[in-house]
């Protein structure tokens, strides 16, 4: 496979809308006239830095259209504010939802943008009271805000974290309840719940996932990088500029998408009644989407 990390041609994500939605999703716009599988999620589902991503690979394997509503840093709030996902799920054979991060949702401590869920909008009076010395006008993204508050006061940060986890479970239940048909969750962080300082408090926990199990058809863990993949450069097949190199290294690579598509296709055939089983792509043939 040729590595195109610093190639001159950027990816055209072909942004498109469905129905009357104001939200731009990754294109090309899917044909909704036949059977389809609906995909919801964040950056990995959107396929940042990749021309070919797991929803497209699932489509090739099953012969069923994939409708990709993944958004960069998308959280549950975007699907509650935008009824597109609810409406499209009515005719979907199944809905596959990537488990979102903890901090990208509005809660009683702060509000996020309804479509760009990683954008911090405002702190509540409660949060301003807890962290009196923090100037919240300096923050534009939830990740930056959370890191700062954790370093500011560990004890009060834990109070905030408890609320975030409760809000996350409740919000995810709301989203799942609005979706018609079988729902399968994909958990990308299941094998990586640490950061450079140890356990990452903002990662979704197993307890949070298990709270959702009664409401979904299945929960799949995204495949951990194999030893063979870890020996090489997992950004092989990804397309990004030198300024984007650091961000690209934090993403799942093409091989991880290929592995996930294989696992997910099998789960859909086994779990979803009436799901087509026609396979159109050799299982061991990587696709670069060029």
CSV table of C-alpha atoms in Angstrom, one decimal:
chain,number,residue,atom,x,y,z
A,1,UNK,CA,0.0,0.0,0.0
A,2,UNK,CA,1.3,3.4,-0.9
A,3,UNK,CA,1.4,5.9,2.0
A,4,UNK,CA,-0.1,9.2,0.9
A,5,UNK,CA,0.4,11.1,4.1
A,6,UNK,CA,1.8,14.2,2.5
A,7,UNK,CA,0.2,13.9,-0.9
A,8,UNK,CA,-0.9,17.1,-2.7
A,9,UNK,CA,-4.6,16.2,-3.0
A,10,UNK,CA,-6.7,16.9,0.1
A,11,UNK,CA,-9.8,14.7,0.7
A,12,UNK,CA,-13.0,16.1,-0.5
A,13,UNK,CA,-15.5,15.0,2.1
A,14,UNK,CA,-18.4,16.0,-0.2
A,15,UNK,CA,-20.5,17.5,2.6
A,16,UNK,CA,-24.3,17.0,2.1
A,17,UNK,CA,-27.6,17.4,3.9
A,18,UNK,CA,-30.6,15.1,4.4
A,19,UNK,CA,-34.1,16.5,4.4
A,20,UNK,CA,-34.4,19.9,6.0
A,21,UNK,CA,-31.5,19.4,8.3
A,22,UNK,CA,-29.0,22.3,8.8
A,23,UNK,CA,-26.3,19.8,9.6
A,24,UNK,CA,-23.7,19.0,7.0
A,25,UNK,CA,-22.8,15.3,7.0
A,26,UNK,CA,-20.0,13.5,5.0
A,27,UNK,CA,-21.0,12.6,1.5
A,28,UNK,CA,-21.6,11.5,-1.1
A,29,UNK,CA,-25.3,11.7,-0.3
A,30,UNK,CA,-26.7,8.2,0.0
A,31,UNK,CA,-29.6,6.8,-2.1
A,32,UNK,CA,-32.4,6.3,0.4
A,33,UNK,CA,-34.8,4.5,-2.0
A,34,UNK,CA,-33.6,1.0,-1.1
A,35,UNK,CA,-32.5,-0.8,2.0
A,36,UNK,CA,-29.9,0.9,4.1
A,37,UNK,CA,-27.9,0.9,7.3
A,38,UNK,CA,-27.7,4.1,9.3
A,39,UNK,CA,-24.4,5.1,10.9
A,40,UNK,CA,-24.2,7.7,13.7
A,41,UNK,CA,-21.0,8.8,15.5
A,42,UNK,CA,-18.0,11.0,15.8
A,43,UNK,CA,-14.7,11.6,14.1
A,44,UNK,CA,-14.0,7.9,13.4
A,45,UNK,CA,-17.4,7.4,11.8
A,46,UNK,CA,-16.9,10.6,9.8
A,47,UNK,CA,-13.6,9.2,8.6
A,48,UNK,CA,-11.3,12.1,9.1
A,49,UNK,CA,-8.1,11.8,7.0
A,50,UNK,CA,-9.5,8.7,5.2
A,51,UNK,CA,-11.0,8.3,1.7
A,52,UNK,CA,-12.4,4.8,2.6
A,53,UNK,CA,-13.9,4.2,6.1
A,54,UNK,CA,-15.8,1.5,7.8
A,55,UNK,CA,-19.4,2.4,6.8
A,56,UNK,CA,-18.3,2.3,3.1
A,57,UNK,CA,-16.5,-1.0,3.6
A,58,UNK,CA,-19.6,-2.5,5.3
A,59,UNK,CA,-21.7,-1.3,2.3
A,60,UNK,CA,-19.3,-3.2,0.0
A,61,UNK,CA,-19.4,-6.3,2.1
A,62,UNK,CA,-23.2,-6.5,2.6
A,63,UNK,CA,-24.4,-4.9,-0.6
A,64,UNK,CA,-26.6,-2.6,1.5
A,65,UNK,CA,-26.4,1.2,1.3
A,66,UNK,CA,-24.6,2.9,4.3
A,67,UNK,CA,-26.0,6.3,5.3
A,68,UNK,CA,-23.2,8.0,7.2
A,69,UNK,CA,-24.3,10.7,9.7
A,70,UNK,CA,-21.0,10.8,11.5
A,71,UNK,CA,-19.7,14.2,12.6
A,72,UNK,CA,-16.2,15.3,13.7
A,73,UNK,CA,-16.4,15.3,17.5
A,74,UNK,CA,-20.1,14.6,17.4
A,75,UNK,CA,-21.9,13.9,20.6
A,76,UNK,CA,-25.4,12.7,21.5
A,77,UNK,CA,-26.8,16.3,21.5
A,78,UNK,CA,-26.6,16.7,17.8
A,79,UNK,CA,-28.9,13.7,17.2
A,80,UNK,CA,-31.4,15.1,19.8
A,81,UNK,CA,-31.5,18.5,18.2
A,82,UNK,CA,-31.5,17.3,14.6
A,83,UNK,CA,-34.4,14.9,13.9
A,84,UNK,CA,-32.7,13.6,10.8
A,85,UNK,CA,-31.3,10.6,12.6
A,86,UNK,CA,-34.7,9.7,14.0
A,87,UNK,CA,-36.4,10.1,10.7
A,88,UNK,CA,-33.9,8.1,8.8
A,89,UNK,CA,-33.9,5.3,11.4
A,90,UNK,CA,-37.6,4.6,10.6
A,91,UNK,CA,-36.7,2.9,7.3
A,92,UNK,CA,-33.2,1.7,8.2
A,93,UNK,CA,-32.6,-2.0,8.6
A,94,UNK,CA,-30.3,-1.2,11.6
A,95,UNK,CA,-28.6,1.8,13.2
A,96,UNK,CA,-25.0,1.6,14.1
A,97,UNK,CA,-23.9,4.2,16.7
A,98,UNK,CA,-20.3,5.0,17.7
A,99,UNK,CA,-20.1,5.5,21.5
A,100,UNK,CA,-19.3,9.3,21.9
A,101,UNK,CA,-17.0,10.9,24.4
A,102,UNK,CA,-18.2,12.0,27.8
A,103,UNK,CA,-17.6,15.8,27.7
A,104,UNK,CA,-19.3,16.8,24.4
A,105,UNK,CA,-22.9,17.3,25.7
A,106,UNK,CA,-24.8,20.0,27.5
A,107,UNK,CA,-25.4,19.4,31.2
A,108,UNK,CA,-26.2,21.4,34.3
A,109,UNK,CA,-22.7,22.8,34.5
A,110,UNK,CA,-22.2,24.0,30.9
A,111,UNK,CA,-23.7,24.2,27.5
A,112,UNK,CA,-22.3,23.0,24.1
A,113,UNK,CA,-23.1,24.0,20.5
A,114,UNK,CA,-26.2,22.0,19.3
A,115,UNK,CA,-24.4,20.8,16.1
A,116,UNK,CA,-20.7,21.2,17.0
A,117,UNK,CA,-20.8,19.4,20.3
A,118,UNK,CA,-17.1,19.9,21.1
A,119,UNK,CA,-17.7,23.7,21.2
A,120,UNK,CA,-18.1,25.1,24.7
A,121,UNK,CA,-20.7,27.9,24.8
A,122,UNK,CA,-21.2,29.0,28.4
A,123,UNK,CA,-20.8,27.9,32.0
A,124,UNK,CA,-23.8,27.7,34.3
A,125,UNK,CA,-23.9,29.7,37.5
A,126,UNK,CA,-23.3,26.5,39.4
A,127,UNK,CA,-20.0,25.9,37.6
A,128,UNK,CA,-19.0,29.5,38.0
A,129,UNK,CA,-19.6,29.2,41.8
A,130,UNK,CA,-17.5,26.0,42.0
A,131,UNK,CA,-14.6,27.4,40.1
A,132,UNK,CA,-14.7,31.1,41.1
A,133,UNK,CA,-11.2,31.8,39.8
A,134,UNK,CA,-11.7,30.5,36.3
A,135,UNK,CA,-12.3,32.9,33.4
A,136,UNK,CA,-14.6,30.8,31.2
A,137,UNK,CA,-14.4,33.3,28.4
A,138,UNK,CA,-11.0,31.9,27.5
A,139,UNK,CA,-12.4,28.5,26.5
A,140,UNK,CA,-13.9,27.5,23.2
A,141,UNK,CA,-13.7,23.7,23.3
A,142,UNK,CA,-14.8,21.2,25.9
A,143,UNK,CA,-11.6,19.2,25.9
A,144,UNK,CA,-9.5,22.3,26.8
A,145,UNK,CA,-12.0,23.3,29.5
A,146,UNK,CA,-12.0,19.9,31.1
A,147,UNK,CA,-8.2,19.6,31.2
A,148,UNK,CA,-8.0,23.0,32.8
A,149,UNK,CA,-10.6,22.3,35.5
A,150,UNK,CA,-9.0,19.0,36.4
A,151,UNK,CA,-5.7,20.8,37.0
A,152,UNK,CA,-7.4,23.6,38.9
A,153,UNK,CA,-9.1,21.5,41.5
A,154,UNK,CA,-9.1,17.6,41.5
A,155,UNK,CA,-11.7,17.3,44.1
A,156,UNK,CA,-14.3,19.6,42.5
A,157,UNK,CA,-13.5,18.1,39.1
A,158,UNK,CA,-14.6,14.7,40.4
A,159,UNK,CA,-18.0,16.3,41.3
A,160,UNK,CA,-18.3,17.6,37.8
A,161,UNK,CA,-17.3,14.2,36.4
A,162,UNK,CA,-20.0,12.4,38.3
A,163,UNK,CA,-22.6,14.7,36.8
A,164,UNK,CA,-21.1,14.3,33.3
A,165,UNK,CA,-21.3,10.5,33.4
A,166,UNK,CA,-24.9,10.6,34.7
A,167,UNK,CA,-25.9,13.1,32.0
A,168,UNK,CA,-24.1,11.0,29.3
A,169,UNK,CA,-26.0,7.8,30.2
A,170,UNK,CA,-29.3,9.7,30.3
A,171,UNK,CA,-28.6,11.4,27.0
A,172,UNK,CA,-27.6,8.2,25.2
A,173,UNK,CA,-30.8,6.5,26.5
A,174,UNK,CA,-32.8,9.4,25.0
A,175,UNK,CA,-31.1,9.0,21.6
A,176,UNK,CA,-31.5,5.2,21.5
A,177,UNK,CA,-35.2,5.5,22.5
A,178,UNK,CA,-35.8,7.8,19.6
A,179,UNK,CA,-34.3,5.4,17.1
A,180,UNK,CA,-36.4,2.8,15.3
A,181,UNK,CA,-35.3,-0.7,14.7
A,182,UNK,CA,-32.2,-2.5,16.1
A,183,UNK,CA,-29.3,-0.4,17.4
A,184,UNK,CA,-25.7,-1.7,17.6
A,185,UNK,CA,-23.1,0.3,19.6
A,186,UNK,CA,-19.5,0.5,18.6
A,187,UNK,CA,-17.0,1.4,21.4
A,188,UNK,CA,-13.7,2.7,20.1
A,189,UNK,CA,-12.1,3.5,23.5
A,190,UNK,CA,-12.7,0.1,25.1
A,191,UNK,CA,-9.0,-0.9,24.7
A,192,UNK,CA,-7.5,2.6,25.4
A,193,UNK,CA,-8.8,4.0,28.7
A,194,UNK,CA,-5.6,5.7,29.7
A,195,UNK,CA,-3.8,8.9,28.8
A,196,UNK,CA,-0.2,10.0,29.5
A,197,UNK,CA,-1.0,10.6,33.1
A,198,UNK,CA,-2.7,7.3,33.8
A,199,UNK,CA,-6.4,6.4,33.6
A,200,UNK,CA,-8.3,9.0,31.6
A,201,UNK,CA,-11.3,10.2,33.6
A,202,UNK,CA,-13.1,11.4,30.5
A,203,UNK,CA,-13.2,8.0,28.9
A,204,UNK,CA,-16.5,6.2,28.9
A,205,UNK,CA,-16.4,3.4,31.5
A,206,UNK,CA,-17.6,-0.2,31.3
A,207,UNK,CA,-20.3,0.6,33.8
A,208,UNK,CA,-21.7,3.4,31.6
A,209,UNK,CA,-21.7,1.1,28.6
A,210,UNK,CA,-23.4,-1.7,30.5
A,211,UNK,CA,-26.2,0.7,31.6
A,212,UNK,CA,-27.1,0.9,27.9
A,213,UNK,CA,-27.0,-2.8,27.1
A,214,UNK,CA,-30.8,-3.5,27.8
A,215,UNK,CA,-31.7,-0.9,25.1
A,216,UNK,CA,-29.5,-2.1,22.2
A,217,UNK,CA,-29.1,-5.2,20.0
A,218,UNK,CA,-25.4,-5.5,20.6
A,219,UNK,CA,-22.3,-3.7,21.8
A,220,UNK,CA,-19.1,-4.2,19.7
A,221,UNK,CA,-15.6,-3.4,20.8
A,222,UNK,CA,-13.6,-1.8,18.0
A,223,UNK,CA,-10.6,-4.1,17.3
A,224,UNK,CA,-7.4,-3.2,19.2
A,225,UNK,CA,-4.4,-2.6,16.9
A,226,UNK,CA,-2.7,-5.9,16.2
A,227,UNK,CA,1.0,-6.5,17.0
A,228,UNK,CA,1.8,-6.5,13.3
A,229,UNK,CA,0.0,-3.2,12.8
A,230,UNK,CA,1.6,-1.6,15.8
A,231,UNK,CA,5.1,-2.3,14.4
A,232,UNK,CA,4.5,-0.1,11.5
A,233,UNK,CA,3.0,3.3,10.9
A,234,UNK,CA,-0.7,3.1,11.4
A,235,UNK,CA,-1.2,6.3,9.5
A,236,UNK,CA,-0.5,4.4,6.2
A,237,UNK,CA,-3.3,5.1,3.8
A,238,UNK,CA,-4.3,8.3,5.6
A,239,UNK,CA,-4.1,11.7,3.9
A,240,UNK,CA,-3.2,14.8,5.8
A,241,UNK,CA,-0.9,17.8,5.7
A,242,UNK,CA,2.2,18.2,7.9
A,243,UNK,CA,0.3,20.5,10.2
A,244,UNK,CA,-2.3,17.7,10.7
A,245,UNK,CA,0.2,14.9,11.4
A,246,UNK,CA,-0.2,15.0,15.2
A,247,UNK,CA,-4.0,14.9,15.0
A,248,UNK,CA,-3.9,12.0,12.4
A,249,UNK,CA,-1.8,9.9,14.7
A,250,UNK,CA,-4.6,10.0,17.3
A,251,UNK,CA,-7.1,8.5,14.8
A,252,UNK,CA,-7.8,5.0,13.8
A,253,UNK,CA,-5.9,4.0,10.7
A,254,UNK,CA,-7.2,2.4,7.5
A,255,UNK,CA,-6.4,-1.2,8.7
A,256,UNK,CA,-8.4,-0.6,11.9
A,257,UNK,CA,-11.4,0.5,9.7
A,258,UNK,CA,-10.9,-2.7,7.6
A,259,UNK,CA,-10.9,-4.9,10.7
A,260,UNK,CA,-13.9,-3.2,12.1
A,261,UNK,CA,-15.9,-3.5,8.9
A,262,UNK,CA,-15.3,-7.2,8.9
A,263,UNK,CA,-16.5,-7.6,12.5
A,264,UNK,CA,-19.5,-5.3,12.1
A,265,UNK,CA,-20.6,-6.9,8.8
A,266,UNK,CA,-20.7,-10.3,10.5
A,267,UNK,CA,-22.6,-8.8,13.5
A,268,UNK,CA,-25.2,-7.3,11.2
A,269,UNK,CA,-25.7,-10.5,9.3
A,270,UNK,CA,-26.1,-12.4,12.5
A,271,UNK,CA,-28.1,-10.0,14.6
A,272,UNK,CA,-30.4,-8.1,12.2
A,273,UNK,CA,-33.3,-10.0,10.7
A,274,UNK,CA,-33.5,-9.7,6.9
A,275,UNK,CA,-30.0,-8.1,6.6
A,276,UNK,CA,-28.6,-8.9,3.2
A,277,UNK,CA,-25.6,-11.3,3.3
A,278,UNK,CA,-24.2,-10.7,-0.2
A,279,UNK,CA,-20.4,-10.1,0.1
A,280,UNK,CA,-18.8,-8.1,-2.7
A,281,UNK,CA,-15.3,-7.4,-1.3
A,282,UNK,CA,-12.6,-10.0,-0.7
A,283,UNK,CA,-12.0,-10.2,3.1
A,284,UNK,CA,-8.2,-9.7,2.9
A,285,UNK,CA,-8.1,-6.9,0.3
A,286,UNK,CA,-7.4,-3.5,1.8
A,287,UNK,CA,-9.3,-0.7,0.0
A,288,UNK,CA,-7.8,2.8,-0.2
A,289,UNK,CA,-10.7,4.5,-2.0
A,290,UNK,CA,-8.5,6.2,-4.5
